[in-house]
């Protein structure tokens, strides 16, 4: 796991050297990036609670740029932006019975308009229409790239989801 984390740190550093539109703007400050990373984790956690509402989903969606990319690196799957479809999917997931869900930031690093998050998630949920409870206990690494408006333009999810 430590080797994977070191590899990811190197990748963030390499990405910071590439000419990329998300890096073209004046960089967000370290404090701004940390606040945005914390806001992402808080919104992710808030939309996956027993009492989550459509407003929680909207707060999460509001963090994303209109043309964001959501990439699951391990599975080589990338979703192009469609905030309306994502919102509809997340609202549909509100029908799942969330028994508990916590997200904790274990580590956070920043680079030029990039935040790397190592998070721990624990929880229990019962998907709508199913009788089996699914236990969640995982550590994930997520990188967030920000556009000129300070919105998330690219989410990369590393490791098992």
PDB file of C-alpha atoms in Angstrom:
ATOM      1  CA  UNK A   1       0.000   0.000   0.000  1.00  0.00           C
ATOM      2  CA  UNK A   2       2.868   2.380   0.828  1.00  0.00           C
ATOM      3  CA  UNK A   3       4.367   1.714  -2.609  1.00  0.00           C
ATOM      4  CA  UNK A   4       1.048   2.591  -4.252  1.00  0.00           C
ATOM      5  CA  UNK A   5       0.868   5.864  -2.276  1.00  0.00           C
ATOM      6  CA  UNK A   6       4.427   6.803  -3.299  1.00  0.00           C
ATOM      7  CA  UNK A   7       3.539   6.015  -6.921  1.00  0.00           C
ATOM      8  CA  UNK A   8       0.482   8.277  -6.712  1.00  0.00           C
ATOM      9  CA  UNK A   9       2.551  11.105  -5.230  1.00  0.00           C
ATOM     10  CA  UNK A  10       4.966  10.811  -8.136  1.00  0.00           C
ATOM     11  CA  UNK A  11       2.070  10.827 -10.600  1.00  0.00           C
ATOM     12  CA  UNK A  12       0.638  14.021  -9.100  1.00  0.00           C
ATOM     13  CA  UNK A  13       4.041  15.644  -9.387  1.00  0.00           C
ATOM     14  CA  UNK A  14       4.340  14.539 -13.025  1.00  0.00           C
ATOM     15  CA  UNK A  15       0.828  15.755 -13.836  1.00  0.00           C
ATOM     16  CA  UNK A  16       1.742  19.131 -12.375  1.00  0.00           C
ATOM     17  CA  UNK A  17       4.439  19.469 -15.037  1.00  0.00           C
ATOM     18  CA  UNK A  18       2.093  18.796 -17.950  1.00  0.00           C
ATOM     19  CA  UNK A  19       0.402  21.658 -19.779  1.00  0.00           C
ATOM     20  CA  UNK A  20      -3.211  20.995 -18.844  1.00  0.00           C
ATOM     21  CA  UNK A  21      -6.152  23.381 -18.874  1.00  0.00           C
ATOM     22  CA  UNK A  22      -6.845  22.770 -15.213  1.00  0.00           C
ATOM     23  CA  UNK A  23      -3.309  23.954 -14.421  1.00  0.00           C
ATOM     24  CA  UNK A  24      -3.392  26.940 -16.772  1.00  0.00           C
ATOM     25  CA  UNK A  25      -5.002  29.323 -14.330  1.00  0.00           C
ATOM     26  CA  UNK A  26      -3.408  31.099 -11.456  1.00  0.00           C
ATOM     27  CA  UNK A  27      -3.075  28.348  -8.911  1.00  0.00           C
ATOM     28  CA  UNK A  28      -5.435  28.089  -5.999  1.00  0.00           C
ATOM     29  CA  UNK A  29      -3.667  28.518  -2.685  1.00  0.00           C
ATOM     30  CA  UNK A  30      -2.812  25.560  -0.499  1.00  0.00           C
ATOM     31  CA  UNK A  31      -5.463  26.674   2.007  1.00  0.00           C
ATOM     32  CA  UNK A  32      -8.117  26.969  -0.734  1.00  0.00           C
ATOM     33  CA  UNK A  33      -7.262  23.515  -2.063  1.00  0.00           C
ATOM     34  CA  UNK A  34      -7.439  21.957   1.397  1.00  0.00           C
ATOM     35  CA  UNK A  35     -10.813  23.617   1.982  1.00  0.00           C
ATOM     36  CA  UNK A  36     -12.065  22.284  -1.358  1.00  0.00           C
ATOM     37  CA  UNK A  37     -10.822  18.781  -0.520  1.00  0.00           C
ATOM     38  CA  UNK A  38     -12.600  18.910   2.838  1.00  0.00           C
ATOM     39  CA  UNK A  39     -15.763  20.247   1.170  1.00  0.00           C
ATOM     40  CA  UNK A  40     -15.714  17.352  -1.318  1.00  0.00           C
ATOM     41  CA  UNK A  41     -15.389  14.759   1.455  1.00  0.00           C
ATOM     42  CA  UNK A  42     -18.103  16.469   3.528  1.00  0.00           C
ATOM     43  CA  UNK A  43     -20.466  16.543   0.523  1.00  0.00           C
ATOM     44  CA  UNK A  44     -19.662  12.912  -0.333  1.00  0.00           C
ATOM     45  CA  UNK A  45     -20.437  11.869   3.238  1.00  0.00           C
ATOM     46  CA  UNK A  46     -23.569  14.048   3.523  1.00  0.00           C
ATOM     47  CA  UNK A  47     -25.205  12.504   0.450  1.00  0.00           C
ATOM     48  CA  UNK A  48     -24.747   8.986   1.879  1.00  0.00           C
ATOM     49  CA  UNK A  49     -26.464   9.273   5.263  1.00  0.00           C
ATOM     50  CA  UNK A  50     -29.702   7.750   6.620  1.00  0.00           C
ATOM     51  CA  UNK A  51     -31.339  11.189   6.419  1.00  0.00           C
ATOM     52  CA  UNK A  52     -29.729  12.460   3.182  1.00  0.00           C
ATOM     53  CA  UNK A  53     -31.856  14.764   1.048  1.00  0.00           C
ATOM     54  CA  UNK A  54     -31.948  16.079  -2.501  1.00  0.00           C
ATOM     55  CA  UNK A  55     -30.258  19.223  -1.162  1.00  0.00           C
ATOM     56  CA  UNK A  56     -27.285  17.074  -0.060  1.00  0.00           C
ATOM     57  CA  UNK A  57     -27.046  15.664  -3.593  1.00  0.00           C
ATOM     58  CA  UNK A  58     -27.238  19.199  -5.036  1.00  0.00           C
ATOM     59  CA  UNK A  59     -24.410  20.402  -2.758  1.00  0.00           C
ATOM     60  CA  UNK A  60     -22.251  17.558  -4.101  1.00  0.00           C
ATOM     61  CA  UNK A  61     -23.199  18.322  -7.735  1.00  0.00           C
ATOM     62  CA  UNK A  62     -22.478  22.041  -7.198  1.00  0.00           C
ATOM     63  CA  UNK A  63     -18.797  21.204  -6.562  1.00  0.00           C
ATOM     64  CA  UNK A  64     -18.420  19.851 -10.116  1.00  0.00           C
ATOM     65  CA  UNK A  65     -17.707  21.799 -13.298  1.00  0.00           C
ATOM     66  CA  UNK A  66     -20.166  21.476 -16.168  1.00  0.00           C
ATOM     67  CA  UNK A  67     -17.724  19.309 -18.107  1.00  0.00           C
ATOM     68  CA  UNK A  68     -16.200  17.230 -15.321  1.00  0.00           C
ATOM     69  CA  UNK A  69     -14.678  13.792 -15.856  1.00  0.00           C
ATOM     70  CA  UNK A  70     -15.066  10.962 -13.342  1.00  0.00           C
ATOM     71  CA  UNK A  71     -12.424   8.276 -13.808  1.00  0.00           C
ATOM     72  CA  UNK A  72     -12.069   4.898 -12.105  1.00  0.00           C
ATOM     73  CA  UNK A  73      -8.383   4.309 -12.811  1.00  0.00           C
ATOM     74  CA  UNK A  74      -8.162   0.671 -11.668  1.00  0.00           C
ATOM     75  CA  UNK A  75     -11.031  -0.362 -13.938  1.00  0.00           C
ATOM     76  CA  UNK A  76     -10.022   1.945 -16.812  1.00  0.00           C
ATOM     77  CA  UNK A  77     -13.543   3.396 -16.853  1.00  0.00           C
ATOM     78  CA  UNK A  78     -14.204   7.074 -17.489  1.00  0.00           C
ATOM     79  CA  UNK A  79     -17.525   8.902 -17.345  1.00  0.00           C
ATOM     80  CA  UNK A  80     -17.916  12.160 -19.239  1.00  0.00           C
ATOM     81  CA  UNK A  81     -19.816  15.031 -17.722  1.00  0.00           C
ATOM     82  CA  UNK A  82     -23.558  14.943 -17.502  1.00  0.00           C
ATOM     83  CA  UNK A  83     -24.525  16.603 -14.268  1.00  0.00           C
ATOM     84  CA  UNK A  84     -28.245  16.051 -14.863  1.00  0.00           C
ATOM     85  CA  UNK A  85     -27.800  12.285 -15.260  1.00  0.00           C
ATOM     86  CA  UNK A  86     -25.454  12.098 -12.278  1.00  0.00           C
ATOM     87  CA  UNK A  87     -27.905  14.055 -10.153  1.00  0.00           C
ATOM     88  CA  UNK A  88     -30.752  11.734 -11.193  1.00  0.00           C
ATOM     89  CA  UNK A  89     -28.615   8.680 -10.376  1.00  0.00           C
ATOM     90  CA  UNK A  90     -27.641  10.044  -6.958  1.00  0.00           C
ATOM     91  CA  UNK A  91     -31.255  10.963  -6.155  1.00  0.00           C
ATOM     92  CA  UNK A  92     -32.261   7.401  -7.101  1.00  0.00           C
ATOM     93  CA  UNK A  93     -29.611   6.099  -4.685  1.00  0.00           C
ATOM     94  CA  UNK A  94     -31.375   7.994  -1.889  1.00  0.00           C
ATOM     95  CA  UNK A  95     -33.823   5.070  -1.977  1.00  0.00           C
ATOM     96  CA  UNK A  96     -31.063   2.808  -0.623  1.00  0.00           C
ATOM     97  CA  UNK A  97     -31.322   2.213   3.100  1.00  0.00           C
ATOM     98  CA  UNK A  98     -28.142   3.686   4.567  1.00  0.00           C
ATOM     99  CA  UNK A  99     -27.677   2.317   8.061  1.00  0.00           C
ATOM    100  CA  UNK A 100     -24.456   4.205   8.703  1.00  0.00           C
ATOM    101  CA  UNK A 101     -21.687   5.844   6.703  1.00  0.00           C
ATOM    102  CA  UNK A 102     -18.564   7.730   7.715  1.00  0.00           C
ATOM    103  CA  UNK A 103     -15.783   9.160   5.600  1.00  0.00           C
ATOM    104  CA  UNK A 104     -12.520  10.248   7.185  1.00  0.00           C
ATOM    105  CA  UNK A 105      -9.577  11.995   5.555  1.00  0.00           C
ATOM    106  CA  UNK A 106      -6.409  10.078   6.404  1.00  0.00           C
ATOM    107  CA  UNK A 107      -4.027  12.181   4.311  1.00  0.00           C
ATOM    108  CA  UNK A 108      -4.277  15.190   2.043  1.00  0.00           C
ATOM    109  CA  UNK A 109      -1.710  16.596  -0.367  1.00  0.00           C
ATOM    110  CA  UNK A 110      -1.978  19.535  -2.701  1.00  0.00           C
ATOM    111  CA  UNK A 111      -0.309  20.478  -5.960  1.00  0.00           C
ATOM    112  CA  UNK A 112      -1.040  23.047  -8.659  1.00  0.00           C
ATOM    113  CA  UNK A 113      -4.863  23.007  -8.630  1.00  0.00           C
ATOM    114  CA  UNK A 114      -4.865  19.359  -7.522  1.00  0.00           C
ATOM    115  CA  UNK A 115      -5.843  17.731  -4.239  1.00  0.00           C
ATOM    116  CA  UNK A 116      -4.909  14.140  -3.424  1.00  0.00           C
ATOM    117  CA  UNK A 117      -7.053  12.544  -0.729  1.00  0.00           C
ATOM    118  CA  UNK A 118      -6.500   9.282   1.075  1.00  0.00           C
ATOM    119  CA  UNK A 119      -9.833   8.509   2.725  1.00  0.00           C
ATOM    120  CA  UNK A 120     -11.282   5.759   4.873  1.00  0.00           C
ATOM    121  CA  UNK A 121     -14.937   4.843   4.411  1.00  0.00           C
ATOM    122  CA  UNK A 122     -16.944   2.676   6.753  1.00  0.00           C
ATOM    123  CA  UNK A 123     -20.618   1.968   6.634  1.00  0.00           C
ATOM    124  CA  UNK A 124     -23.544  -0.333   6.109  1.00  0.00           C
ATOM    125  CA  UNK A 125     -26.235  -0.003   3.490  1.00  0.00           C
ATOM    126  CA  UNK A 126     -29.025  -2.033   1.990  1.00  0.00           C
ATOM    127  CA  UNK A 127     -29.581  -1.209  -1.700  1.00  0.00           C
ATOM    128  CA  UNK A 128     -33.202  -0.554  -2.656  1.00  0.00           C
ATOM    129  CA  UNK A 129     -35.001  -3.779  -3.469  1.00  0.00           C
ATOM    130  CA  UNK A 130     -32.409  -6.003  -1.798  1.00  0.00           C
ATOM    131  CA  UNK A 131     -32.463  -7.745   1.560  1.00  0.00           C
ATOM    132  CA  UNK A 132     -28.735  -8.108   2.076  1.00  0.00           C
ATOM    133  CA  UNK A 133     -26.780  -5.481   4.000  1.00  0.00           C
ATOM    134  CA  UNK A 134     -23.528  -4.455   2.345  1.00  0.00           C
ATOM    135  CA  UNK A 135     -20.657  -3.537   4.653  1.00  0.00           C
ATOM    136  CA  UNK A 136     -18.259  -0.869   3.489  1.00  0.00           C
ATOM    137  CA  UNK A 137     -14.750  -0.791   4.940  1.00  0.00           C
ATOM    138  CA  UNK A 138     -12.193   0.567   2.518  1.00  0.00           C
ATOM    139  CA  UNK A 139      -9.356   2.993   2.050  1.00  0.00           C
ATOM    140  CA  UNK A 140      -9.317   4.897  -1.241  1.00  0.00           C
ATOM    141  CA  UNK A 141      -7.142   7.480  -2.922  1.00  0.00           C
ATOM    142  CA  UNK A 142      -8.941  10.178  -4.890  1.00  0.00           C
ATOM    143  CA  UNK A 143      -7.379  12.992  -6.887  1.00  0.00           C
ATOM    144  CA  UNK A 144      -9.353  16.129  -7.663  1.00  0.00           C
ATOM    145  CA  UNK A 145      -8.358  18.612 -10.372  1.00  0.00           C
ATOM    146  CA  UNK A 146      -9.899  22.085 -10.413  1.00  0.00           C
ATOM    147  CA  UNK A 147     -10.841  24.367 -13.308  1.00  0.00           C
ATOM    148  CA  UNK A 148     -10.536  28.157 -13.636  1.00  0.00           C
ATOM    149  CA  UNK A 149     -13.654  28.685 -11.518  1.00  0.00           C
ATOM    150  CA  UNK A 150     -12.324  26.455  -8.723  1.00  0.00           C
ATOM    151  CA  UNK A 151     -14.784  23.650  -9.546  1.00  0.00           C
ATOM    152  CA  UNK A 152     -13.812  19.991  -9.828  1.00  0.00           C
ATOM    153  CA  UNK A 153     -12.993  19.222 -13.464  1.00  0.00           C
ATOM    154  CA  UNK A 154     -11.555  15.728 -13.035  1.00  0.00           C
ATOM    155  CA  UNK A 155     -12.004  13.075 -10.346  1.00  0.00           C
ATOM    156  CA  UNK A 156      -9.636  10.124 -10.425  1.00  0.00           C
ATOM    157  CA  UNK A 157     -10.501   7.241  -8.126  1.00  0.00           C
ATOM    158  CA  UNK A 158      -7.533   4.952  -7.462  1.00  0.00           C
ATOM    159  CA  UNK A 159      -7.834   1.512  -5.928  1.00  0.00           C
ATOM    160  CA  UNK A 160     -10.801  -0.656  -5.109  1.00  0.00           C
ATOM    161  CA  UNK A 161     -14.100   1.166  -4.785  1.00  0.00           C
TER     162      UNK A 161
END
